[in-house]
Coordinates of C-alpha atoms in Angstrom, one line a residue:
M1 CA -27.1 -29.0 -15.6
H2 CA -23.6 -29.3 -17.0
I3 CA -21.1 -27.1 -15.1
F4 CA -19.8 -25.5 -18.3
L5 CA -23.3 -24.7 -19.5
F6 CA -24.1 -23.2 -16.1
L7 CA -21.0 -21.1 -16.2
A8 CA -21.8 -19.9 -19.8
I9 CA -25.3 -18.8 -18.6
C10 CA -23.7 -17.0 -15.5
L11 CA -21.2 -15.1 -17.7
T12 CA -24.0 -14.1 -20.1
V13 CA -26.0 -12.7 -17.1
V14 CA -22.9 -10.9 -15.9
V15 CA -22.4 -9.2 -19.3
L16 CA -26.1 -8.2 -19.5
A17 CA -26.0 -6.8 -16.0
A18 CA -22.9 -4.8 -16.7
K19 CA -24.5 -3.4 -19.9
S20 CA -27.8 -2.6 -18.0
S21 CA -25.8 -0.9 -15.2
S22 CA -24.4 1.6 -17.7
R23 CA -27.9 2.5 -18.7
T24 CA -29.8 2.4 -15.4
G25 CA -27.1 3.7 -13.1
I26 CA -27.6 0.8 -10.7
A27 CA -24.3 -0.9 -9.8
A28 CA -23.9 -4.2 -11.6
P29 CA -23.1 -6.2 -8.4
L30 CA -26.5 -5.1 -6.9
L31 CA -28.3 -6.2 -10.1
L32 CA -26.6 -9.6 -10.1
L33 CA -27.3 -10.1 -6.4
C34 CA -31.0 -9.5 -7.0
V35 CA -31.0 -11.7 -10.0
G36 CA -29.3 -14.4 -8.0
I37 CA -31.8 -14.2 -5.1
A38 CA -34.8 -14.4 -7.5
A39 CA -33.3 -17.4 -9.3
S40 CA -32.6 -19.3 -6.0
F41 CA -36.3 -20.1 -5.3
P42 CA -37.7 -21.7 -8.5
E43 CA -37.4 -25.5 -8.2
W44 CA -36.5 -25.9 -11.8
I45 CA -33.3 -24.0 -11.3
P46 CA -30.7 -26.4 -9.7
S47 CA -29.3 -25.6 -6.3
I48 CA -25.8 -24.2 -6.3
A49 CA -23.5 -24.8 -3.4
L50 CA -20.9 -22.2 -3.2
E51 CA -17.9 -23.8 -1.5
P52 CA -16.2 -21.4 0.8
E53 CA -12.8 -22.6 -0.3
L54 CA -13.6 -21.6 -3.8
V55 CA -14.2 -18.0 -2.8
L56 CA -11.5 -17.7 -0.1
A57 CA -8.8 -19.6 -2.0
G58 CA -10.0 -19.3 -5.6
F59 CA -11.6 -15.9 -6.1
L60 CA -10.1 -13.8 -3.3
P61 CA -6.4 -14.1 -4.2
P62 CA -6.6 -12.8 -7.8
L63 CA -9.1 -10.1 -6.8
L64 CA -6.8 -8.8 -4.1
F65 CA -3.7 -9.1 -6.1
S66 CA -5.2 -7.2 -9.1
S67 CA -6.3 -4.4 -6.8
A68 CA -3.0 -4.3 -5.0
T69 CA -1.0 -4.0 -8.2
N70 CA -3.0 -0.9 -9.1
M71 CA -2.7 0.7 -5.7
N72 CA -0.6 3.8 -5.7
V73 CA 2.2 3.3 -3.1
V74 CA 2.3 7.0 -2.3
D75 CA -1.5 7.2 -1.7
L76 CA -1.2 4.1 0.5
R77 CA 1.6 5.6 2.6
R78 CA -0.2 9.0 3.0
N79 CA -3.5 7.3 4.1
M80 CA -1.9 4.5 6.0
G81 CA -3.2 5.7 9.4
I82 CA -6.8 5.8 8.4
I83 CA -6.5 2.6 6.5
V84 CA -5.0 0.7 9.4
W85 CA -7.7 2.1 11.7
L86 CA -10.6 1.1 9.4
S87 CA -9.1 -2.3 8.2
G88 CA -7.6 -3.4 11.5
V89 CA -9.0 -1.8 14.7
M90 CA -12.5 -1.4 13.2
V91 CA -12.7 -5.0 12.2
V92 CA -11.3 -6.7 15.4
V93 CA -13.1 -4.5 17.9
P94 CA -16.6 -4.8 16.3
A95 CA -16.1 -8.5 15.9
V96 CA -15.5 -8.9 19.7
V97 CA -18.2 -6.5 20.8
I98 CA -20.8 -8.1 18.4
G99 CA -19.9 -11.5 19.8
L100 CA -20.4 -10.4 23.4
I101 CA -23.7 -8.6 22.7
I102 CA -25.1 -11.5 20.7
H103 CA -24.3 -13.8 23.5
W104 CA -25.9 -11.4 26.0
V105 CA -29.1 -11.1 24.0
F106 CA -29.2 -14.7 22.8
P107 CA -27.5 -16.8 25.5
E108 CA -27.8 -20.0 23.4
I109 CA -25.2 -18.5 21.1
T110 CA -21.8 -19.0 22.8
I111 CA -19.3 -16.1 23.0
P112 CA -16.8 -17.8 20.5
L113 CA -19.6 -18.5 18.0
G114 CA -20.8 -14.9 18.4
I115 CA -17.3 -13.5 17.8
A116 CA -17.0 -15.7 14.8
L117 CA -20.2 -14.2 13.5
G118 CA -18.8 -10.7 14.2
A119 CA -15.6 -11.5 12.4
V120 CA -17.3 -12.6 9.2
V121 CA -19.6 -9.5 9.0
A122 CA -17.0 -7.0 10.1
P123 CA -15.0 -6.4 6.8
I124 CA -16.6 -4.3 4.1
D125 CA -16.6 -5.2 0.5
A126 CA -15.8 -2.1 -1.5
V127 CA -16.3 -3.6 -5.0
A128 CA -19.7 -2.0 -5.4
A129 CA -18.7 1.2 -3.7
T130 CA -15.5 1.7 -5.8
S131 CA -17.3 0.9 -9.0
I132 CA -19.9 3.5 -8.2
G133 CA -17.3 6.0 -7.0
K134 CA -15.2 5.8 -10.2
R135 CA -18.3 6.3 -12.4
L136 CA -19.6 9.3 -10.4
G137 CA -16.3 10.9 -9.7
L138 CA -15.5 10.5 -6.0
P139 CA -12.5 12.4 -4.8
P140 CA -9.2 10.5 -5.3
R141 CA -8.4 10.4 -1.6
I142 CA -11.8 8.8 -0.7
M143 CA -11.2 6.2 -3.4
A144 CA -7.7 5.5 -2.1
V145 CA -9.0 5.0 1.4
L146 CA -11.8 2.6 0.3
E147 CA -9.4 0.6 -1.9
G148 CA -6.7 0.4 0.8
E149 CA -9.2 -0.6 3.4
S150 CA -10.7 -3.4 1.2
L151 CA -7.2 -4.8 0.6
F152 CA -6.4 -5.3 4.3
N153 CA -9.6 -5.8 6.2
D154 CA -10.2 -9.3 4.9
A155 CA -6.9 -10.3 6.5
S156 CA -7.9 -8.9 9.9
A157 CA -11.3 -10.6 9.7
L158 CA -10.0 -14.0 8.7
V159 CA -7.3 -14.0 11.3
T160 CA -9.9 -13.0 14.0
L161 CA -12.2 -15.7 12.6
R162 CA -9.5 -18.3 12.9
T163 CA -9.0 -17.4 16.5
A164 CA -12.7 -17.6 17.2
L165 CA -13.1 -21.0 15.5
A166 CA -10.2 -22.3 17.7
A167 CA -12.3 -21.2 20.7
V168 CA -15.4 -22.8 19.3
A169 CA -13.4 -26.1 19.1
G170 CA -12.4 -25.7 22.7
S171 CA -8.7 -25.0 22.2
F172 CA -8.5 -21.3 22.9
S173 CA -5.6 -19.7 24.7
L174 CA -5.1 -15.9 24.9
I175 CA -1.3 -16.1 24.6
E176 CA -1.5 -18.5 21.8
A177 CA -4.1 -16.4 20.0
A178 CA -1.9 -13.3 20.3
G179 CA 1.1 -15.2 19.1
S180 CA -0.8 -16.7 16.2
F181 CA -2.1 -13.2 15.2
L182 CA 1.4 -11.7 15.3
W183 CA 2.9 -14.7 13.3
A184 CA 0.1 -14.6 10.7
T185 CA 0.7 -10.9 10.1
V186 CA 4.5 -10.7 10.1
A187 CA 5.0 -14.0 8.2
G188 CA 2.4 -13.0 5.7
I189 CA 4.2 -9.7 5.0
V190 CA 7.6 -11.4 4.7
I191 CA 6.2 -14.1 2.3
G192 CA 4.5 -11.5 0.2
L193 CA 7.7 -9.5 -0.1
V194 CA 9.7 -12.6 -1.1
V195 CA 7.1 -13.9 -3.6
G196 CA 6.6 -10.4 -5.1
Q197 CA 10.4 -9.9 -5.7
L198 CA 10.7 -13.4 -7.1
A199 CA 7.8 -12.9 -9.4
I200 CA 9.3 -9.7 -10.8
A201 CA 12.7 -11.3 -11.2
G202 CA 11.1 -14.3 -13.0
R203 CA 9.1 -12.1 -15.4
R204 CA 12.1 -10.1 -16.2
W205 CA 14.2 -13.2 -16.8
V206 CA 11.9 -15.0 -19.2
G207 CA 11.8 -11.8 -21.4
D208 CA 8.6 -12.8 -23.2
P209 CA 5.3 -11.1 -22.5
V210 CA 3.2 -14.3 -22.8
L211 CA 5.5 -16.2 -20.5
A212 CA 5.8 -13.3 -18.1
T213 CA 2.0 -13.0 -17.9
T214 CA 1.8 -16.7 -17.2
L215 CA 4.1 -16.2 -14.2
A216 CA 2.1 -13.2 -13.1
L217 CA -1.1 -15.3 -13.2
M218 CA 0.6 -17.8 -10.8
T219 CA 1.7 -15.2 -8.3
P220 CA -1.4 -14.6 -6.1
W221 CA -2.1 -18.3 -5.5
T222 CA 1.6 -19.0 -4.9
A223 CA 1.7 -16.3 -2.2
F224 CA -1.6 -17.4 -0.7
F225 CA -1.0 -21.1 -0.5
L226 CA 2.6 -20.8 0.6
A227 CA 1.5 -18.5 3.5
E228 CA -1.4 -20.8 4.4
E229 CA 0.9 -23.8 4.5
L230 CA 3.1 -21.9 7.1
D231 CA 0.0 -20.9 9.2
A232 CA 0.5 -17.3 8.0
S233 CA -2.1 -15.0 6.5
G234 CA -2.5 -15.8 2.9
V235 CA -4.5 -12.6 2.3
I236 CA -1.7 -10.4 3.7
A237 CA 0.8 -12.3 1.6
V238 CA -1.2 -11.8 -1.6
V239 CA -1.7 -8.0 -0.9
V240 CA 1.9 -7.4 -0.2
A241 CA 3.0 -9.4 -3.2
G242 CA 0.6 -7.4 -5.4
I243 CA 1.9 -4.0 -4.0
V244 CA 5.5 -5.1 -4.6
C245 CA 4.8 -6.2 -8.2
G246 CA 2.8 -3.1 -9.0
H247 CA 5.5 -0.8 -7.6
Q248 CA 8.5 -2.6 -9.2
A249 CA 6.8 -3.2 -12.6
T250 CA 7.5 0.2 -14.1
R251 CA 11.1 0.0 -12.9
K252 CA 12.0 -3.5 -14.0
L253 CA 9.6 -4.7 -16.7
P254 CA 9.0 -3.7 -20.3
A255 CA 5.9 -2.0 -21.4
A256 CA 4.6 -5.0 -23.4
D257 CA 4.9 -7.2 -20.3
R258 CA 2.9 -4.7 -18.2
S259 CA 0.3 -4.2 -21.0
Y260 CA -0.4 -8.0 -21.3
S261 CA -0.6 -8.4 -17.6
S262 CA -2.9 -5.4 -17.1
M263 CA -5.3 -6.7 -19.7
M264 CA -5.3 -10.2 -18.2
W265 CA -6.1 -8.9 -14.7
T266 CA -8.7 -6.5 -16.0
I267 CA -10.7 -9.4 -17.5
I268 CA -10.2 -11.7 -14.6
S269 CA -11.2 -9.0 -12.1
F270 CA -14.3 -8.1 -14.1
I271 CA -15.5 -11.7 -14.3
L272 CA -14.8 -12.7 -10.6
E273 CA -16.0 -9.4 -9.1
H274 CA -19.4 -9.8 -10.8
L275 CA -19.7 -13.5 -10.7
V276 CA -19.4 -13.8 -7.0
F277 CA -22.4 -11.6 -6.4
L278 CA -24.6 -13.7 -8.7
L279 CA -23.4 -16.9 -6.9
M280 CA -24.0 -15.2 -3.6
G281 CA -27.6 -14.5 -4.4
L282 CA -28.2 -18.1 -5.5
Q283 CA -27.5 -19.3 -1.9
I284 CA -30.4 -17.7 -0.1
A285 CA -33.1 -20.4 -0.6
D286 CA -30.9 -23.3 0.6
L287 CA -29.7 -21.2 3.6
M288 CA -33.3 -20.4 4.6
E289 CA -34.2 -24.1 4.4
F290 CA -31.2 -25.1 6.6
A291 CA -31.9 -22.4 9.1
E292 CA -35.6 -23.5 9.5
R293 CA -34.3 -27.0 10.4
D294 CA -31.7 -25.6 12.8
H295 CA -33.5 -22.8 14.6
N296 CA -36.5 -20.5 14.8
L297 CA -36.3 -18.0 12.0
D298 CA -37.5 -15.3 14.4
F299 CA -34.0 -15.5 15.9
V300 CA -32.5 -15.0 12.5
W301 CA -34.4 -11.8 11.8
Q302 CA -33.9 -10.4 15.2
A303 CA -30.2 -11.2 15.3
S304 CA -29.8 -9.8 11.7
L305 CA -31.3 -6.5 12.7
L306 CA -29.2 -6.3 15.8
V307 CA -26.0 -7.1 14.0
L308 CA -26.8 -4.7 11.2
G309 CA -27.5 -1.9 13.6
L310 CA -24.3 -2.5 15.5
L311 CA -22.3 -2.5 12.2
I312 CA -23.8 0.8 11.1
A313 CA -23.1 2.4 14.5
F314 CA -19.5 1.1 14.4
R315 CA -19.0 2.2 10.8
F316 CA -20.2 5.8 11.3
G317 CA -18.4 6.1 14.7
G318 CA -15.2 4.6 13.4
V319 CA -15.1 6.8 10.3
A320 CA -15.8 9.9 12.5
V321 CA -12.8 9.0 14.7
A322 CA -10.6 8.4 11.7
V323 CA -11.5 11.7 10.1
M324 CA -10.9 13.5 13.3
G325 CA -7.4 11.9 13.4
T326 CA -6.6 13.1 9.9
R327 CA -7.6 16.6 10.9
I328 CA -5.4 16.5 13.9
A329 CA -2.5 15.2 11.7
A330 CA -3.2 18.1 9.2
R331 CA -2.9 20.7 12.0
K332 CA 0.4 19.2 13.0
T333 CA 1.4 19.3 9.4
R334 CA 0.9 23.0 9.3
H335 CA 3.4 23.4 12.1
R336 CA 5.9 21.2 10.1
Q337 CA 5.6 23.6 7.1
A338 CA 7.8 26.3 8.7
K339 CA 10.4 23.7 9.8
I340 CA 10.6 22.2 6.3
D341 CA 11.0 25.6 4.8
H342 CA 13.8 26.5 7.2
I343 CA 15.6 23.2 6.5
A344 CA 15.2 23.7 2.7
E345 CA 16.7 27.2 2.9
R346 CA 19.7 25.9 4.8
F347 CA 20.1 23.0 2.4
N348 CA 20.1 25.3 -0.6
E349 CA 22.7 27.5 1.0
A350 CA 24.9 24.4 1.6
V351 CA 24.5 23.2 -2.0
E352 CA 25.5 26.6 -3.3
Q353 CA 28.6 26.6 -1.2
N354 CA 29.4 23.0 -2.3
L355 CA 29.3 21.7 1.3
I356 CA 27.4 18.6 0.3
E357 CA 28.5 16.0 -2.2
D358 CA 26.2 15.4 -5.2
M359 CA 24.8 12.0 -4.3
R360 CA 24.0 13.0 -0.8
A361 CA 22.5 16.3 -2.0
A362 CA 20.2 14.4 -4.4
R363 CA 18.9 12.1 -1.7
M364 CA 18.3 15.0 0.7
R365 CA 16.6 17.0 -2.1
R366 CA 14.2 14.0 -2.8
R367 CA 13.4 13.8 0.9
L368 CA 12.6 17.5 1.1
D369 CA 10.5 17.4 -2.0
R370 CA 8.6 14.4 -0.7
S371 CA 8.0 16.1 2.6
A372 CA 6.8 19.2 0.9
A373 CA 4.5 17.2 -1.3
D374 CA 3.1 15.3 1.7
I375 CA 2.4 18.6 3.5
D376 CA 0.7 20.0 0.4
F377 CA -1.4 16.9 0.1
A378 CA -2.5 16.9 3.8
M379 CA -3.5 20.6 3.6
S380 CA -5.1 20.6 0.1
T381 CA -7.0 17.4 0.2
P382 CA -8.7 17.0 3.6
I383 CA -11.5 14.5 4.2
T384 CA -14.5 16.7 4.5
R385 CA -17.8 15.9 6.2
R386 CA -19.2 14.9 2.8
G387 CA -16.2 12.6 2.3
A388 CA -16.7 11.1 5.7
L389 CA -20.4 10.5 5.0
V390 CA -19.5 8.6 1.8
L391 CA -16.9 6.5 3.6
S392 CA -19.5 5.7 6.3
W393 CA -22.2 4.9 3.6
A394 CA -19.8 2.6 1.8
G395 CA -19.7 0.1 4.6
M396 CA -21.3 -2.7 2.6
R397 CA -20.6 -6.4 3.2
G398 CA -20.2 -8.9 0.4
V399 CA -19.4 -12.4 -0.7
V400 CA -16.4 -12.8 1.6
T401 CA -18.8 -12.5 4.5
L402 CA -20.8 -15.4 3.3
A403 CA -17.8 -17.6 2.3
A404 CA -16.1 -16.9 5.7
A405 CA -19.3 -17.8 7.6
Q406 CA -19.5 -21.1 5.8
T407 CA -16.1 -22.1 7.1
I408 CA -17.5 -22.3 10.6
S409 CA -17.1 -26.0 11.7
F410 CA -20.1 -28.3 11.9
S411 CA -18.9 -29.7 15.2
G412 CA -17.8 -28.3 18.6
P413 CA -16.1 -29.8 21.6
D414 CA -19.4 -31.4 22.7
G415 CA -20.7 -32.7 19.4
P416 CA -22.5 -31.1 16.5
L417 CA -22.4 -27.3 16.6
A418 CA -25.8 -25.9 17.3
H419 CA -27.2 -22.9 15.5
R420 CA -24.5 -23.0 12.8
S421 CA -26.9 -22.6 9.9
S422 CA -28.7 -19.8 11.7
V423 CA -25.5 -17.9 12.2
I424 CA -24.6 -18.3 8.5
L425 CA -28.1 -17.0 7.5
V426 CA -27.7 -14.0 9.8
A427 CA -24.4 -13.2 8.1
F428 CA -26.0 -13.5 4.7
Y429 CA -29.0 -11.3 5.6
V430 CA -26.7 -8.7 7.0
A431 CA -24.6 -8.7 3.8
V432 CA -27.6 -8.5 1.5
A433 CA -29.3 -5.8 3.6
S434 CA -26.2 -3.7 3.6
L435 CA -25.7 -4.1 -0.1
I436 CA -29.2 -3.1 -0.9
L437 CA -29.6 -0.4 1.7
F438 CA -26.3 1.4 1.2
G439 CA -25.2 0.2 -2.3
G440 CA -28.6 1.0 -3.7
T441 CA -28.6 4.6 -2.3
L442 CA -24.9 5.4 -2.7
P443 CA -25.2 6.8 -6.2
W444 CA -28.0 9.1 -5.1
L445 CA -26.0 10.2 -2.1
I446 CA -22.9 11.0 -4.2
R447 CA -24.9 13.0 -6.7
R448 CA -26.6 15.0 -3.9
L449 CA -23.3 15.8 -2.3
Q450 CA -22.0 17.2 -5.6
F451 CA -18.3 16.6 -5.2
S452 CA -16.1 19.0 -7.3
S453 CA -13.7 17.4 -9.7
S454 CA -11.0 18.7 -12.0
G455 CA -12.1 19.7 -15.4
P456 CA -10.6 18.3 -18.7
D457 CA -8.5 21.4 -19.2
E458 CA -7.1 21.3 -15.6
K459 CA -6.2 17.6 -16.1
R460 CA -4.5 18.2 -19.4
H461 CA -2.5 21.1 -17.8
E462 CA -1.4 18.9 -14.9
L463 CA -0.4 16.1 -17.3
Q464 CA 1.6 18.5 -19.5
N465 CA 3.4 19.9 -16.5
L466 CA 4.4 16.4 -15.4
L467 CA 5.6 15.5 -18.9
N468 CA 7.6 18.7 -19.2
S469 CA 9.2 18.0 -15.9
V470 CA 10.1 14.5 -16.9
I471 CA 11.6 15.5 -20.2
D472 CA 13.6 18.4 -18.6
E473 CA 15.0 16.0 -16.0
A474 CA 15.9 13.5 -18.6
V475 CA 17.7 16.1 -20.7
E476 CA 19.5 17.4 -17.6
D477 CA 20.6 13.9 -16.7
L478 CA 21.9 12.9 -20.2
G479 CA 22.9 16.3 -21.5
P480 CA 21.8 18.0 -24.8
L481 CA 21.2 16.0 -27.9
S482 CA 24.0 17.7 -29.7
E483 CA 26.5 16.1 -27.4
Q484 CA 25.2 12.5 -27.6
K485 CA 27.2 9.8 -29.2
I486 CA 26.3 6.3 -30.5
D487 CA 29.1 3.7 -30.3
G488 CA 31.6 6.5 -29.5
E489 CA 30.7 8.4 -32.7
A490 CA 29.1 11.8 -32.9
L491 CA 25.7 11.9 -34.5
P492 CA 25.0 13.6 -37.8
V493 CA 23.8 17.2 -37.4
R494 CA 20.7 16.3 -39.6
L495 CA 19.8 13.5 -37.2
T496 CA 20.2 15.5 -33.9
A497 CA 18.2 18.4 -35.4
K498 CA 15.4 16.1 -36.3
V499 CA 15.4 14.5 -32.9
E500 CA 15.4 17.9 -31.2
R501 CA 12.3 18.9 -33.1
R502 CA 10.6 15.6 -32.3
M503 CA 11.5 15.6 -28.6
E504 CA 8.7 18.1 -28.0
I505 CA 6.1 15.7 -29.5
M506 CA 7.7 12.5 -28.3
M507 CA 4.9 11.9 -25.8
R508 CA 2.0 12.4 -28.2
G509 CA 2.2 9.1 -30.1
P510 CA 3.5 5.6 -30.0
G511 CA 6.5 6.3 -32.3
V512 CA 8.0 8.4 -35.1
R513 CA 8.3 7.8 -38.8
T514 CA 11.9 7.1 -39.8
E515 CA 11.5 6.3 -43.5
E516 CA 13.5 9.4 -44.6
F517 CA 16.6 8.1 -42.9
G518 CA 19.0 5.3 -44.0
S519 CA 19.2 2.0 -42.1
I520 CA 22.2 3.2 -40.0
E521 CA 20.6 6.5 -39.1
R522 CA 17.3 4.7 -38.2
E523 CA 19.2 2.5 -35.8
Q524 CA 21.0 5.4 -34.3
L525 CA 17.7 7.3 -33.9
R526 CA 16.2 4.3 -32.2
Q527 CA 19.1 3.9 -29.8
L528 CA 19.0 7.6 -29.0
Q529 CA 15.3 7.6 -28.3
L530 CA 15.6 4.5 -26.2
R531 CA 18.3 6.2 -24.2
Y532 CA 16.1 9.2 -23.5
L533 CA 13.1 7.0 -22.9
E534 CA 15.0 5.2 -20.1
A535 CA 16.0 8.5 -18.6
M536 CA 12.4 9.7 -18.7
Q537 CA 11.2 6.6 -17.1
E538 CA 13.6 7.1 -14.2
A539 CA 12.5 10.7 -14.0
L540 CA 8.8 9.6 -13.9
N541 CA 9.6 7.1 -11.1
H542 CA 11.4 9.9 -9.2
E543 CA 8.3 12.2 -9.6
R544 CA 6.0 9.3 -8.6
A545 CA 8.0 8.7 -5.4
I546 CA 7.7 12.4 -4.5
G547 CA 3.9 12.4 -5.2
A548 CA 3.4 16.0 -6.2
Y549 CA 0.8 14.9 -8.8
S550 CA -2.3 12.8 -8.7
A551 CA -2.3 9.0 -9.3
K552 CA -4.4 9.5 -12.4
T553 CA -1.9 11.9 -13.8
F554 CA 1.0 9.5 -13.2
N555 CA -0.9 6.7 -14.9
A556 CA -1.6 8.9 -17.9
A557 CA 2.0 9.8 -18.2
Q558 CA 3.0 6.2 -17.8
K559 CA 0.7 5.2 -20.6
R560 CA 2.4 7.8 -22.9
L561 CA 5.8 6.3 -22.1
D562 CA 4.6 2.8 -22.6
M563 CA 3.0 3.6 -26.0
F564 CA 6.3 5.2 -27.1
E565 CA 8.3 2.2 -25.9
E566 CA 6.1 -0.2 -27.7
G567 CA 6.3 1.9 -30.8
L568 CA 10.0 1.9 -30.7
G569 CA 10.0 -1.8 -30.3
S570 CA 7.8 -2.2 -33.3
A571 CA 10.0 0.2 -35.3
G572 CA 13.1 -1.8 -34.3
N573 CA 11.5 -5.0 -35.6
N574 CA 10.3 -3.5 -38.8
P575 CA 13.0 -3.2 -41.4
H576 CA 11.0 -0.5 -43.2

């Protein structure tokens, strides 16, 4: 079958599965996985070999980059402790323990090969979980933890796998392994920071949305392959570059650039996130055939059940420890409340007495506001037992597990590596079982737990409060409209009066009608609105850094500003 015809069929199946998912309530990745498994056995359907490099170097970078650009930095900072625990410690430790237990139960599996198996099954794939959670209204903090964990756990797993494979090849050294792990992490972070900053600078320099989006498309693979060439973690580099680009975009890029880029990544993510599950299912028949030649299938089933049981135990235990840690931190936060209140009181007194210069006072005010918002977040949004259960239940493995398993070398220090196909099949069975067992029941669980969510009125009220705060801060920064000047000249009273009335509804639409003004007044009106738009963007960035509102509210406010900016751009290009 021609590759392009096969791809067209796969994309058609993806669209049909996504459409069916909205009607049946079953996550599209699970539907595609089952379709792929069923399609792998008929002989008239050609065998599809999913190259691990295609997934790890082709699919993974854009998926991680797209998720990272949408990750709220404040949410990431506030949940960093639990994210590091789940994506770091609870990947490396289970990998080592699973390797030791597999070797103990099945002595023919060497410890390095067992740890390699543990490394490939340790990271969760939160694609199915987050898609279900968004549709059914999981609490924002649970979604942030799942998304943050899925960003970084692949890096921990792949670095651990690299170390285990070095041991399989007979070249293991504990000191070298520790040094390699440290270098992969630190160098990956540095490379991601550099590539992210260069990408933003390049997109800002070209000044054209199409050209800027092309540069954005190059960014994840640039970060990945540059890091891999330097023996650093390409996954970490991609994630860091994505976080930098997402954080800097609203500050340094125009709305049209961000709109083009967002649409591109939405389409790419949809295709890749769903396509990989279909391709994953198509592998099972060939893997079973290879395993039959390589080893007794009884071993595969026994090892799969053992590994799956260990992963479930580690997941529930690890989440329990993490949630306990957040509760301890919340109790400490309560003690900080009185201290912050005392500092804020003394600060206000110092400001009233003009004891602090304006710039320093502004920086201190921002720190106090951010600390107060962090305390309010910790006390008002705890991870409850229901949230902990969902986090535990979301421990599904996915296509990265299968792709990483297939990177295990065919040969060891003494010749061909025995039991390689069996280990790969174990990893596949574990991934499929976790997806069906947990992914298939997660919607039912979320519905039974009945998480409370903000109603439409409450969301509108929160958004309006944020918009009012942004407008007030912009007016305070620039001064009243009656005092504004364009090219050193005072504005006509008729124009300022018109703008004053429209400032209240500025956020409700993409632009304003200016036909009643002459050409000079239209340009003055446009410059004045751009001036206030820039001030409001700075105010929104300031509020986002403090984090007193939810990420969804900030995104909604940002969309209002972007619509208005694009409308002003269109108005500026339209002579009428």
